[in-house]
Tab-separated table of C-alpha atoms (C1' of nucleotides) in Angstrom:
chain	number	residue	atom	x	y	z
A	60	MET	CA	-39.002	1.046	-5.763
A	61	PRO	CA	-37.281	-0.267	-8.808
A	62	GLU	CA	-39.280	-2.790	-10.782
A	63	LEU	CA	-38.252	-4.055	-14.206
A	64	PRO	CA	-38.650	-0.727	-16.084
A	65	GLU	CA	-36.691	1.203	-13.469
A	66	VAL	CA	-33.861	-1.338	-13.441
A	67	GLU	CA	-33.742	-1.313	-17.246
A	68	THR	CA	-33.577	2.489	-17.151
A	69	VAL	CA	-30.683	2.414	-14.685
A	70	LYS	CA	-28.903	-0.151	-16.865
A	71	ARG	CA	-29.289	1.969	-19.998
A	72	THR	CA	-28.199	5.114	-18.178
A	73	LEU	CA	-25.110	3.555	-16.629
A	74	GLU	CA	-23.918	1.605	-19.650
A	75	LEU	CA	-23.612	4.821	-21.639
A	76	LYS	CA	-20.866	5.796	-19.223
A	77	ILE	CA	-19.069	3.060	-17.344
A	78	LEU	CA	-18.271	0.440	-20.002
A	79	ASN	CA	-14.534	-0.291	-20.077
A	80	TRP	CA	-13.885	1.684	-16.914
A	81	GLU	CA	-11.242	0.016	-14.729
A	82	ILE	CA	-11.804	-0.533	-11.019
A	83	LYS	CA	-9.161	0.858	-8.716
A	84	LYS	CA	-10.706	0.278	-5.292
A	85	VAL	CA	-13.942	-0.861	-3.643
A	86	HIS	CA	-15.096	0.614	-0.337
A	87	VAL	CA	-17.849	-1.172	1.575
A	88	TYR	CA	-19.285	0.909	4.402
A	89	TYR	CA	-22.076	-1.530	5.319
A	90	GLU	CA	-21.085	-5.158	5.059
A	91	ASN	CA	-24.547	-6.738	4.660
A	92	ILE	CA	-25.083	-4.909	1.363
A	93	MET	CA	-21.925	-6.300	-0.258
A	94	PRO	CA	-20.745	-9.213	1.924
A	95	ASP	CA	-17.761	-10.137	-0.272
A	96	GLY	CA	-16.745	-6.605	-1.166
A	97	ASN	CA	-13.834	-6.586	1.279
A	98	LYS	CA	-12.853	-10.199	0.591
A	99	VAL	CA	-12.595	-10.339	-3.205
A	100	ASN	CA	-10.023	-8.114	-4.859
A	101	LEU	CA	-11.657	-6.335	-7.804
A	102	GLU	CA	-8.714	-4.048	-8.522
A	103	GLY	CA	-7.874	-4.021	-12.224
A	104	GLU	CA	-11.242	-5.484	-13.245
A	105	LYS	CA	-12.933	-3.651	-16.110
A	106	ILE	CA	-16.689	-3.245	-16.666
A	107	THR	CA	-17.257	-5.291	-19.809
A	108	ALA	CA	-21.076	-5.274	-19.983
A	109	LEU	CA	-24.281	-4.536	-18.095
A	110	GLU	CA	-27.189	-6.967	-18.077
A	111	ARG	CA	-30.602	-7.208	-16.484
A	112	VAL	CA	-32.390	-10.344	-15.325
A	113	GLY	CA	-35.849	-9.561	-13.935
A	114	LYS	CA	-35.267	-6.789	-11.412
A	115	PHE	CA	-31.584	-7.644	-10.977
A	116	LEU	CA	-28.917	-5.397	-12.456
A	117	ILE	CA	-25.727	-7.195	-13.405
A	118	PHE	CA	-22.278	-5.711	-13.851
A	119	LYS	CA	-20.072	-8.022	-15.869
A	120	LEU	CA	-16.388	-7.570	-15.098
A	121	THR	CA	-13.259	-9.099	-16.569
A	122	ASN	CA	-13.206	-12.083	-14.224
A	123	TYR	CA	-16.120	-11.492	-11.865
A	124	VAL	CA	-19.781	-10.548	-12.036
A	125	ILE	CA	-21.628	-8.259	-9.632
A	126	VAL	CA	-25.294	-9.180	-9.235
A	127	SER	CA	-27.168	-6.272	-7.688
A	128	HIS	CA	-30.701	-5.736	-6.487
A	129	MET	CA	-31.832	-2.257	-5.458
A	130	ARG	CA	-34.883	-3.480	-3.585
A	131	MET	CA	-36.988	-0.435	-2.724
A	132	GLU	CA	-34.715	2.534	-2.443
A	133	GLY	CA	-31.343	1.596	-3.855
A	134	ARG	CA	-29.784	4.010	-6.338
A	135	PHE	CA	-26.524	4.355	-8.201
A	136	PHE	CA	-24.743	7.637	-8.705
A	137	LEU	CA	-21.568	8.549	-10.528
A	138	LYS	CA	-19.463	11.198	-8.826
A	139	GLU	CA	-15.964	12.557	-8.682
A	140	ASP	CA	-14.061	10.300	-6.345
A	141	ILE	CA	-13.089	13.196	-4.084
A	142	GLU	CA	-16.745	13.965	-3.317
A	143	PRO	CA	-17.498	12.945	0.251
A	144	LYS	CA	-19.658	9.953	1.123
A	145	SER	CA	-23.328	10.827	1.396
A	146	LYS	CA	-25.495	9.851	4.355
A	147	HIS	CA	-26.899	6.579	3.052
A	148	GLU	CA	-24.039	5.622	0.781
A	149	HIS	CA	-22.951	2.043	1.516
A	150	VAL	CA	-20.628	1.073	-1.331
A	151	LYS	CA	-18.196	3.102	-3.422
A	152	ILE	CA	-16.480	1.641	-6.468
A	153	THR	CA	-13.635	3.894	-7.541
A	154	PHE	CA	-12.299	3.774	-11.094
A	155	THR	CA	-8.883	4.693	-12.449
A	156	ASN	CA	-10.424	7.746	-14.149
A	157	HIS	CA	-11.037	9.306	-10.703
A	158	LEU	CA	-14.797	8.855	-10.915
A	159	SER	CA	-16.703	6.525	-8.621
A	160	LEU	CA	-19.974	4.628	-8.623
A	161	ARG	CA	-21.870	5.106	-5.346
A	162	TYR	CA	-24.551	2.751	-4.110
A	163	VAL	CA	-26.999	4.677	-1.944
A	164	ASP	CA	-29.841	2.936	-0.118
A	165	THR	CA	-31.801	4.499	2.747
A	166	ARG	CA	-33.208	1.243	4.070
A	167	LYS	CA	-30.194	-0.941	3.397
A	168	PHE	CA	-32.332	-3.632	1.751
A	169	GLY	CA	-30.364	-3.825	-1.479
A	170	ARG	CA	-27.555	-6.272	-2.270
A	171	LEU	CA	-24.418	-6.373	-4.396
A	172	LEU	CA	-23.241	-9.965	-4.676
A	173	ILE	CA	-19.935	-10.984	-6.216
A	174	LYS	CA	-20.178	-13.999	-8.519
A	175	THR	CA	-18.213	-15.520	-11.381
A	176	HIS	CA	-19.089	-15.892	-15.061
A	177	ASP	CA	-19.403	-19.629	-14.478
A	178	ASN	CA	-21.910	-19.534	-11.634
A	179	TYR	CA	-23.865	-16.293	-11.635
A	180	LEU	CA	-26.806	-17.592	-13.676
A	181	ASP	CA	-26.901	-21.034	-12.049
A	182	THR	CA	-26.813	-19.996	-8.394
A	183	PRO	CA	-29.270	-18.008	-6.285
A	184	PRO	CA	-30.591	-15.459	-6.665
A	185	LEU	CA	-30.595	-15.505	-10.495
A	186	SER	CA	-31.194	-19.252	-10.724
A	187	GLU	CA	-34.572	-18.662	-9.054
A	188	VAL	CA	-35.791	-15.928	-11.396
A	189	ALA	CA	-38.610	-16.927	-13.762
A	190	LYS	CA	-39.274	-15.658	-17.287
A	191	GLU	CA	-40.655	-12.196	-18.000
A	192	PRO	CA	-44.308	-11.739	-19.017
A	193	LYS	CA	-43.493	-11.272	-22.724
A	194	ASP	CA	-41.707	-14.653	-22.795
A	195	ILE	CA	-44.280	-16.733	-20.929
A	196	ASP	CA	-46.616	-19.120	-22.744
A	197	PRO	CA	-50.212	-18.428	-21.621
A	198	LYS	CA	-51.297	-22.089	-21.582
A	199	GLU	CA	-48.275	-23.151	-19.525
A	200	PHE	CA	-48.842	-20.257	-17.157
A	201	HIS	CA	-52.517	-21.138	-16.802
A	202	GLU	CA	-51.569	-24.714	-15.860
A	203	LEU	CA	-49.231	-23.286	-13.219
A	204	LEU	CA	-51.959	-20.997	-11.854
A	205	LYS	CA	-54.322	-23.972	-11.526
A	206	ARG	CA	-52.020	-25.420	-8.878
A	207	ARG	CA	-52.040	-22.270	-6.714
A	208	GLN	CA	-54.696	-21.465	-4.152
A	209	ARG	CA	-53.494	-18.074	-3.028
A	210	ALA	CA	-54.637	-14.707	-4.361
A	211	ILE	CA	-53.467	-13.800	-7.869
A	212	LYS	CA	-51.613	-10.662	-6.733
A	213	PRO	CA	-49.046	-12.364	-4.471
A	214	THR	CA	-48.636	-15.027	-7.175
A	215	LEU	CA	-47.742	-12.335	-9.735
A	216	LEU	CA	-45.315	-10.720	-7.281
A	217	ASP	CA	-43.432	-14.009	-6.901
A	218	GLN	CA	-40.275	-13.600	-9.012
A	219	GLY	CA	-39.901	-17.375	-9.187
A	220	ILE	CA	-43.208	-17.555	-11.059
A	221	ILE	CA	-43.106	-14.433	-13.229
A	222	ALA	CA	-40.286	-11.888	-13.255
A	223	GLY	CA	-40.324	-8.127	-13.314
A	224	LEU	CA	-43.555	-7.076	-11.655
A	225	GLY	CA	-43.593	-5.218	-8.342
A	226	ASN	CA	-46.379	-3.610	-6.367
A	227	ILE	CA	-47.001	-0.754	-8.799
A	228	TYR	CA	-47.155	-2.704	-12.057
A	229	VAL	CA	-49.134	-5.608	-10.581
A	230	ASP	CA	-51.948	-3.235	-9.653
A	231	GLU	CA	-51.880	-1.706	-13.130
A	232	THR	CA	-51.761	-5.127	-14.798
A	233	LEU	CA	-54.722	-6.537	-12.880
A	234	PHE	CA	-56.767	-3.396	-13.503
A	235	ILE	CA	-56.162	-3.588	-17.265
A	236	ALA	CA	-56.926	-7.336	-17.235
A	237	LYS	CA	-60.081	-6.643	-15.176
A	238	VAL	CA	-59.206	-9.251	-12.546
A	239	LEU	CA	-59.507	-8.610	-8.807
A	240	PRO	CA	-56.151	-8.958	-6.987
A	241	THR	CA	-57.858	-11.148	-4.385
A	242	ARG	CA	-59.082	-13.746	-6.883
A	243	GLU	CA	-57.736	-17.214	-6.158
A	244	SER	CA	-55.025	-18.014	-8.721
A	245	ASN	CA	-56.599	-21.368	-9.624
A	246	LEU	CA	-59.872	-19.629	-10.535
A	247	VAL	CA	-58.288	-17.372	-13.146
A	248	THR	CA	-59.495	-18.514	-16.577
A	249	LEU	CA	-57.267	-19.119	-19.606
A	250	ASP	CA	-58.745	-16.045	-21.252
A	251	GLU	CA	-57.942	-13.941	-18.194
A	252	THR	CA	-54.454	-15.439	-18.022
A	253	LYS	CA	-53.839	-14.262	-21.584
A	254	LYS	CA	-55.132	-10.798	-20.671
A	255	ILE	CA	-52.910	-10.652	-17.574
A	256	LEU	CA	-49.767	-11.625	-19.492
A	257	LYS	CA	-50.497	-9.180	-22.296
A	258	ALA	CA	-51.308	-6.359	-19.875
A	259	ALA	CA	-48.141	-7.058	-17.872
A	260	ALA	CA	-45.950	-7.104	-20.980
A	261	ASP	CA	-47.573	-3.929	-22.328
A	262	VAL	CA	-47.324	-2.048	-19.030
A	263	LEU	CA	-43.676	-2.981	-18.553
A	264	ALA	CA	-42.809	-2.047	-22.140
A	265	LYS	CA	-44.580	1.293	-21.960
A	266	ALA	CA	-43.066	2.128	-18.564
A	267	THR	CA	-39.601	1.211	-19.834
A	268	LYS	CA	-40.105	3.476	-22.839
A	269	LEU	CA	-40.947	6.343	-20.482
A	270	GLY	CA	-37.954	5.708	-18.238
A	271	GLY	CA	-39.881	4.017	-15.448
A	272	THR	CA	-41.968	5.429	-12.642
A	273	THR	CA	-40.707	8.064	-10.246
A	274	ILE	CA	-42.707	7.641	-7.107
A	275	TYR	CA	-42.267	8.394	-3.428
A	276	THR	CA	-38.532	8.880	-2.959
A	277	TYR	CA	-37.282	6.830	-5.864
A	278	GLU	CA	-35.187	8.121	-8.731
A	279	SER	CA	-33.509	5.727	-11.123
A	280	SER	CA	-29.989	7.091	-10.839
A	281	GLU	CA	-27.990	10.108	-11.865
A	282	GLY	CA	-31.044	12.230	-11.152
A	283	VAL	CA	-32.869	10.525	-13.991
A	284	THR	CA	-36.593	10.621	-13.323
A	285	GLY	CA	-39.163	8.513	-15.138
A	286	ARG	CA	-42.427	9.718	-16.556
A	287	PHE	CA	-44.666	6.668	-16.194
A	288	GLN	CA	-46.200	7.985	-12.954
A	289	ASN	CA	-48.285	10.254	-15.194
A	290	GLU	CA	-49.711	7.140	-16.869
A	291	LEU	CA	-50.732	5.225	-13.746
A	292	LEU	CA	-54.383	4.167	-13.864
A	293	VAL	CA	-55.039	2.963	-10.315
A	294	HIS	CA	-51.841	2.735	-8.247
A	295	THR	CA	-51.710	5.654	-5.726
A	296	LYS	CA	-55.164	6.771	-6.939
A	297	GLU	CA	-57.194	6.085	-3.791
A	298	GLY	CA	-60.478	8.028	-3.845
A	299	GLU	CA	-60.000	9.212	-7.416
A	300	PRO	CA	-62.484	8.150	-10.111
A	301	CYS	CA	-61.710	4.996	-12.064
A	302	PRO	CA	-60.518	6.063	-15.562
A	303	ILE	CA	-62.966	3.555	-17.102
A	304	CYS	CA	-66.159	3.747	-15.037
A	305	GLY	CA	-65.743	6.641	-12.596
A	306	THR	CA	-66.186	4.533	-9.446
A	307	PRO	CA	-63.792	5.720	-6.721
A	308	ILE	CA	-60.580	3.644	-6.582
A	309	GLU	CA	-60.222	1.838	-3.254
A	310	LYS	CA	-57.080	0.955	-1.351
A	311	ILE	CA	-57.080	-2.461	0.297
A	312	LYS	CA	-54.527	-4.933	1.664
A	313	VAL	CA	-53.714	-8.081	-0.290
A	314	GLY	CA	-51.019	-10.401	1.008
A	315	GLY	CA	-49.843	-7.617	3.265
A	316	ARG	CA	-49.364	-5.171	0.379
A	317	GLY	CA	-51.139	-1.898	-0.224
A	318	THR	CA	-53.354	-2.552	-3.252
A	319	TYR	CA	-55.394	-0.217	-5.458
A	320	VAL	CA	-58.502	-1.593	-7.118
A	321	CYS	CA	-61.729	-0.680	-8.943
A	322	PHE	CA	-64.392	-2.997	-7.551
A	323	LYS	CA	-66.694	-2.337	-10.491
A	324	CYS	CA	-64.266	-2.973	-13.368
A	325	GLN	CA	-62.332	-5.843	-11.761
A	326	LYS	CA	-64.094	-9.169	-11.158
B	200	DA	C1'	-45.232	-28.423	-3.396
B	201	DC	C1'	-47.258	-24.733	-1.560
B	202	DC	C1'	-47.827	-20.890	1.389
B	203	DA	C1'	-48.223	-17.807	5.568
B	204	DC	C1'	-45.349	-15.461	8.398
B	205	DC	C1'	-41.092	-13.266	9.949
B	206	DT	C1'	-36.911	-10.545	9.075
B	207	DC	C1'	-34.131	-6.861	7.386
B	208	DC	C1'	-34.063	-1.163	7.777
B	209	DT	C1'	-35.220	3.866	8.076
B	210	DG	C1'	-38.147	7.805	7.626
B	211	DA	C1'	-42.719	9.306	7.670
B	212	DT	C1'	-46.761	9.383	10.021
B	213	DC	C1'	-49.857	8.252	13.767
B	214	DG	C1'	-51.511	8.301	18.569
B	215	DC	C1'	-51.469	9.734	23.137
C	69	DT	C1'	-45.015	19.805	21.423
C	70	DG	C1'	-42.685	15.528	22.010
C	71	DC	C1'	-41.805	10.999	21.803
C	72	DG	C1'	-42.657	6.136	21.330
C	73	DA	C1'	-45.350	3.028	18.264
C	74	DT	C1'	-46.680	1.741	13.816
C	75	DC	C1'	-46.310	1.255	8.957
C	76	DA	C1'	-44.285	0.409	4.235
C	77	DG	C1'	-42.161	-3.076	1.338
C	78	DG	C1'	-38.806	-7.230	-2.179
C	79	DA	C1'	-37.302	-11.265	-1.405
C	80	DG	C1'	-34.808	-14.796	1.458
C	81	DG	C1'	-35.485	-17.921	5.281
C	82	DT	C1'	-38.356	-20.816	8.229
C	83	DG	C1'	-41.616	-23.892	9.520
C	84	DG	C1'	-46.368	-25.777	9.070
DNA sequence: ACCACCTCCTGATCGC
DNA sequence: TGCGATCAGGAGGTGG
């Protein structure tokens, strides 16, 4: 499940290869993933840059922009164009060099949206993406939290409030900040808000440095696997001793999401 | 403005 | 053993 570090890893991996490649043909095998893929002609477009906004990966082309989100299981692979389509491959972008970029997504939740340079930042989904933890002012964020009644975990998962965190890194962030995921957002103190933002920024930076987290079925792309799963403190650690106090980590549900927590360390 | 709930999907796992 | 039911989950849409 790509969160910010995984998307950044995919971006860095791909941009070493596909910059300046020229598109020859786009095949869309499942329309919902790339609704405009068969309507807009991308032939002759070159990849001019890759960007990332929150968990979105952006391919900048000569005239167009592809805004992609891999959701849980989306992956990109580069292959010889003659290689046959794999089982869950839904989009194939063929280049004039006879290589092709394949979008593979078991659950078909991901999206590749075609935008223009003029509108891609000012229209959904990117227009709705908030700042990343490292760029958020703690006092401003605390004021925002005061207006929210719901649990802090679903608040931190809301990309319109804070960008980049998913289920894995939220659990890690709240454990490091010593705040229970069920705590009402408006009851989080300014001091705790500062700790949450710092923990989130640190966790994302460290995970990015290690190439993200390889977990369940997810690989970033190109067979690149991250190493942050070895650094996880609580996520997936049900029944194991808390690394701080030794109390067994519990798995609970918060806002419908599987959540790992130490009830002694987190208040 | 805020928020709970539903939807999209498939593979893994559960229950009978 | 086999098969239907249930679950997981990021974010957009809906409706209270």
